[in-house]
């Protein structure tokens, strides 16, 4: 027993001892939003957040369990935290496989699953109790954001009612659970008041928003607002900031949001994860809206809003995909001329129904198709970007150093799309929206010069 006489704990001494949590956030923007919520809660309770495992009292690893490669990355991050600190709590999507985690790292203190914020915070309390000090407990009303100050993700629902055969998200995150429209708007307004200039609307299926709560109305600014994709988009468009819609499926009711884009209320940008174009593969994938005539729909949207930028992701080598299916997808791409496209090689995720499908595609065929896909899309992307040379566009600045500024146009979401590079431009700040003229283009990025207002 320590026989040293105890000194009274002064306020200053107590303040110094604020418990430190080192936080690792892996995975998609939805997981990032979960991390922001957890961190906001911990900060509100007086915890300090540090990025340094060694000096922290406990480490929280928010994991991703979507693909086997993501699970491996999560296990590596847990291993690193165990080696550098030893007091580790795991949460997030991969948390549903707690046995696997505990087998790999028996010393892990606790494992919680996705959206178990309260349990996670409870585990942090057990590992290192909070200090209650009103001077430490202050937290900005908009919460803590992990994205730069000028843009923020706005999560409008959790879970998903679809059952795509390659996806285990519904088993990890459950069925669709939409937030009331009034609560989403209140969060959006808080973010805008805190300086956010761009809201990135996310969920697993944004176009299905409100279906589970029968599009219930809730109060916003004294008026009823329906929990409906189009109504919410319109209300967000009134906040005077960029609004970008992610994870939308090509359902007929999405047509109603295109006029808002043409009017400049919402960015003319849609992130639609098509995943394939061949009807046979889409059916085997059990994709939402797989019977819709998507090419016709896209052409119809472009008639209303010619500038519409569409970003998407595709999977090559899905079980049963034939050379004919693959070529169908390449032809479709040539016609659809999507602005931004990502492509994944099919991964046989544990627990996914697609594992049991016949006709698994050999790895070398997947690889070959992936390269052919990328070459096709690179040519499309390069010609679309080249056509922008000479045009004047607005750009949101993301970063500035002493040589140049880097920003994005309406067609570029942060992290996943291209950029607009302004060489020799240093007189701007992150979050500024400036008018530029496009001077050059590569396969993915644009170069531009600022157009100064006439005096
Ligand atoms: S829409 Fe399909 S891929 Fe997306 S989360 Fe739902 S089940 Fe998964």
PDB file of C-alpha atoms in Angstrom, residues 204-316:
ATOM      1  CA  UNK A 204     -27.635   3.537 -46.609  1.00  0.00           C
ATOM      2  CA  UNK A 205     -30.499   4.385 -48.956  1.00  0.00           C
ATOM      3  CA  UNK A 206     -31.222   8.115 -49.035  1.00  0.00           C
ATOM      4  CA  UNK A 207     -34.071   7.797 -51.550  1.00  0.00           C
ATOM      5  CA  UNK A 208     -35.940   5.483 -49.117  1.00  0.00           C
ATOM      6  CA  UNK A 209     -35.862   8.144 -46.378  1.00  0.00           C
ATOM      7  CA  UNK A 210     -39.013   8.166 -44.241  1.00  0.00           C
ATOM      8  CA  UNK A 211     -40.542   4.962 -45.619  1.00  0.00           C
ATOM      9  CA  UNK A 212     -40.309   3.232 -42.207  1.00  0.00           C
ATOM     10  CA  UNK A 213     -42.025   6.103 -40.369  1.00  0.00           C
ATOM     11  CA  UNK A 214     -44.663   6.513 -43.103  1.00  0.00           C
ATOM     12  CA  UNK A 215     -43.160   9.884 -44.067  1.00  0.00           C
ATOM     13  CA  UNK A 216     -44.334  11.290 -40.722  1.00  0.00           C
ATOM     14  CA  UNK A 217     -44.498  15.044 -40.325  1.00  0.00           C
ATOM     15  CA  UNK A 218     -42.531  16.786 -37.601  1.00  0.00           C
ATOM     16  CA  UNK A 219     -42.189  20.441 -36.763  1.00  0.00           C
ATOM     17  CA  UNK A 220     -39.610  22.621 -38.419  1.00  0.00           C
ATOM     18  CA  UNK A 221     -39.764  26.400 -37.896  1.00  0.00           C
ATOM     19  CA  UNK A 222     -43.332  26.058 -36.696  1.00  0.00           C
ATOM     20  CA  UNK A 223     -44.458  24.231 -39.848  1.00  0.00           C
ATOM     21  CA  UNK A 224     -44.977  20.518 -40.445  1.00  0.00           C
ATOM     22  CA  UNK A 225     -42.229  18.915 -42.539  1.00  0.00           C
ATOM     23  CA  UNK A 226     -42.642  15.435 -44.011  1.00  0.00           C
ATOM     24  CA  UNK A 227     -39.878  12.864 -43.622  1.00  0.00           C
ATOM     25  CA  UNK A 228     -39.693  12.539 -47.394  1.00  0.00           C
ATOM     26  CA  UNK A 229     -36.645  12.636 -49.618  1.00  0.00           C
ATOM     27  CA  UNK A 230     -37.902  15.520 -51.764  1.00  0.00           C
ATOM     28  CA  UNK A 231     -39.383  17.581 -48.893  1.00  0.00           C
ATOM     29  CA  UNK A 232     -36.204  17.235 -46.861  1.00  0.00           C
ATOM     30  CA  UNK A 233     -34.019  18.120 -49.871  1.00  0.00           C
ATOM     31  CA  UNK A 234     -36.125  21.236 -50.464  1.00  0.00           C
ATOM     32  CA  UNK A 235     -35.896  22.313 -46.807  1.00  0.00           C
ATOM     33  CA  UNK A 236     -32.121  21.735 -46.747  1.00  0.00           C
ATOM     34  CA  UNK A 237     -31.856  23.760 -49.948  1.00  0.00           C
ATOM     35  CA  UNK A 238     -33.288  26.758 -48.051  1.00  0.00           C
ATOM     36  CA  UNK A 239     -30.314  26.873 -45.659  1.00  0.00           C
ATOM     37  CA  UNK A 240     -28.130  28.700 -48.198  1.00  0.00           C
ATOM     38  CA  UNK A 241     -25.241  26.190 -48.263  1.00  0.00           C
ATOM     39  CA  UNK A 242     -24.166  23.479 -50.688  1.00  0.00           C
ATOM     40  CA  UNK A 243     -26.287  20.343 -50.253  1.00  0.00           C
ATOM     41  CA  UNK A 244     -24.948  17.122 -51.769  1.00  0.00           C
ATOM     42  CA  UNK A 245     -26.992  13.916 -51.941  1.00  0.00           C
ATOM     43  CA  UNK A 246     -25.280  10.554 -51.495  1.00  0.00           C
ATOM     44  CA  UNK A 247     -26.522   6.948 -51.788  1.00  0.00           C
ATOM     45  CA  UNK A 248     -29.610   7.581 -53.879  1.00  0.00           C
ATOM     46  CA  UNK A 249     -31.277   4.840 -55.956  1.00  0.00           C
ATOM     47  CA  UNK A 250     -32.911   5.570 -59.298  1.00  0.00           C
ATOM     48  CA  UNK A 251     -36.529   5.265 -58.146  1.00  0.00           C
ATOM     49  CA  UNK A 252     -39.149   7.287 -60.053  1.00  0.00           C
ATOM     50  CA  UNK A 253     -39.667   9.705 -57.139  1.00  0.00           C
ATOM     51  CA  UNK A 254     -36.025  10.819 -57.453  1.00  0.00           C
ATOM     52  CA  UNK A 255     -37.205  12.677 -60.584  1.00  0.00           C
ATOM     53  CA  UNK A 256     -38.829  15.241 -58.257  1.00  0.00           C
ATOM     54  CA  UNK A 257     -35.497  16.371 -56.813  1.00  0.00           C
ATOM     55  CA  UNK A 258     -33.951  17.200 -60.217  1.00  0.00           C
ATOM     56  CA  UNK A 259     -35.852  20.526 -60.596  1.00  0.00           C
ATOM     57  CA  UNK A 260     -34.390  21.613 -57.216  1.00  0.00           C
ATOM     58  CA  UNK A 261     -30.971  21.012 -58.751  1.00  0.00           C
ATOM     59  CA  UNK A 262     -31.856  22.950 -61.896  1.00  0.00           C
ATOM     60  CA  UNK A 263     -32.987  25.862 -59.662  1.00  0.00           C
ATOM     61  CA  UNK A 264     -29.680  25.813 -57.766  1.00  0.00           C
ATOM     62  CA  UNK A 265     -31.252  24.847 -54.408  1.00  0.00           C
ATOM     63  CA  UNK A 266     -29.417  21.525 -54.184  1.00  0.00           C
ATOM     64  CA  UNK A 267     -26.102  20.714 -55.926  1.00  0.00           C
ATOM     65  CA  UNK A 268     -26.641  19.048 -59.322  1.00  0.00           C
ATOM     66  CA  UNK A 269     -24.892  15.937 -58.057  1.00  0.00           C
ATOM     67  CA  UNK A 270     -26.232  12.468 -57.378  1.00  0.00           C
ATOM     68  CA  UNK A 271     -24.246   9.621 -55.884  1.00  0.00           C
ATOM     69  CA  UNK A 272     -25.998   6.483 -57.146  1.00  0.00           C
ATOM     70  CA  UNK A 273     -24.246   3.179 -56.471  1.00  0.00           C
ATOM     71  CA  UNK A 274     -25.420   1.353 -59.629  1.00  0.00           C
ATOM     72  CA  UNK A 275     -23.005  -1.591 -59.047  1.00  0.00           C
ATOM     73  CA  UNK A 276     -23.820  -3.091 -62.474  1.00  0.00           C
ATOM     74  CA  UNK A 277     -25.843  -2.501 -65.625  1.00  0.00           C
ATOM     75  CA  UNK A 278     -26.691  -5.991 -66.852  1.00  0.00           C
ATOM     76  CA  UNK A 279     -30.270  -6.869 -65.800  1.00  0.00           C
ATOM     77  CA  UNK A 280     -29.232 -10.476 -65.072  1.00  0.00           C
ATOM     78  CA  UNK A 281     -26.441  -9.469 -62.727  1.00  0.00           C
ATOM     79  CA  UNK A 282     -28.543  -6.742 -61.075  1.00  0.00           C
ATOM     80  CA  UNK A 283     -31.234  -9.330 -60.398  1.00  0.00           C
ATOM     81  CA  UNK A 284     -28.710 -11.739 -58.888  1.00  0.00           C
ATOM     82  CA  UNK A 285     -27.387  -8.859 -56.810  1.00  0.00           C
ATOM     83  CA  UNK A 286     -30.982  -8.122 -55.689  1.00  0.00           C
ATOM     84  CA  UNK A 287     -30.353  -4.429 -56.186  1.00  0.00           C
ATOM     85  CA  UNK A 288     -33.035  -1.886 -55.331  1.00  0.00           C
ATOM     86  CA  UNK A 289     -34.709  -0.420 -58.448  1.00  0.00           C
ATOM     87  CA  UNK A 290     -33.076  -3.101 -60.609  1.00  0.00           C
ATOM     88  CA  UNK A 291     -36.079  -3.138 -62.927  1.00  0.00           C
ATOM     89  CA  UNK A 292     -35.969   0.589 -63.593  1.00  0.00           C
ATOM     90  CA  UNK A 293     -34.817   1.721 -67.019  1.00  0.00           C
ATOM     91  CA  UNK A 294     -31.921   3.664 -65.596  1.00  0.00           C
ATOM     92  CA  UNK A 295     -30.376   4.880 -68.827  1.00  0.00           C
ATOM     93  CA  UNK A 296     -33.668   6.481 -69.897  1.00  0.00           C
ATOM     94  CA  UNK A 297     -34.069   7.948 -66.449  1.00  0.00           C
ATOM     95  CA  UNK A 298     -30.594   9.523 -66.532  1.00  0.00           C
ATOM     96  CA  UNK A 299     -31.238  11.022 -69.981  1.00  0.00           C
ATOM     97  CA  UNK A 300     -34.549  12.426 -68.700  1.00  0.00           C
ATOM     98  CA  UNK A 301     -32.804  14.012 -65.699  1.00  0.00           C
ATOM     99  CA  UNK A 302     -30.236  15.617 -67.973  1.00  0.00           C
ATOM    100  CA  UNK A 303     -33.000  17.227 -70.017  1.00  0.00           C
ATOM    101  CA  UNK A 304     -34.177  19.012 -66.850  1.00  0.00           C
ATOM    102  CA  UNK A 305     -30.698  19.662 -65.440  1.00  0.00           C
ATOM    103  CA  UNK A 306     -28.020  19.439 -68.164  1.00  0.00           C
ATOM    104  CA  UNK A 307     -25.152  19.950 -65.699  1.00  0.00           C
ATOM    105  CA  UNK A 308     -26.134  17.008 -63.474  1.00  0.00           C
ATOM    106  CA  UNK A 309     -23.022  15.156 -62.257  1.00  0.00           C
ATOM    107  CA  UNK A 310     -23.530  11.498 -61.403  1.00  0.00           C
ATOM    108  CA  UNK A 311     -21.017   9.517 -59.392  1.00  0.00           C
ATOM    109  CA  UNK A 312     -21.308   5.793 -58.968  1.00  0.00           C
ATOM    110  CA  UNK A 313     -19.588   2.579 -58.004  1.00  0.00           C
ATOM    111  CA  UNK A 314     -19.587  -0.759 -59.814  1.00  0.00           C
ATOM    112  CA  UNK A 315     -18.580  -4.324 -59.016  1.00  0.00           C
ATOM    113  CA  UNK A 316     -16.836  -6.507 -61.596  1.00  0.00           C
TER     114      UNK A 316
END
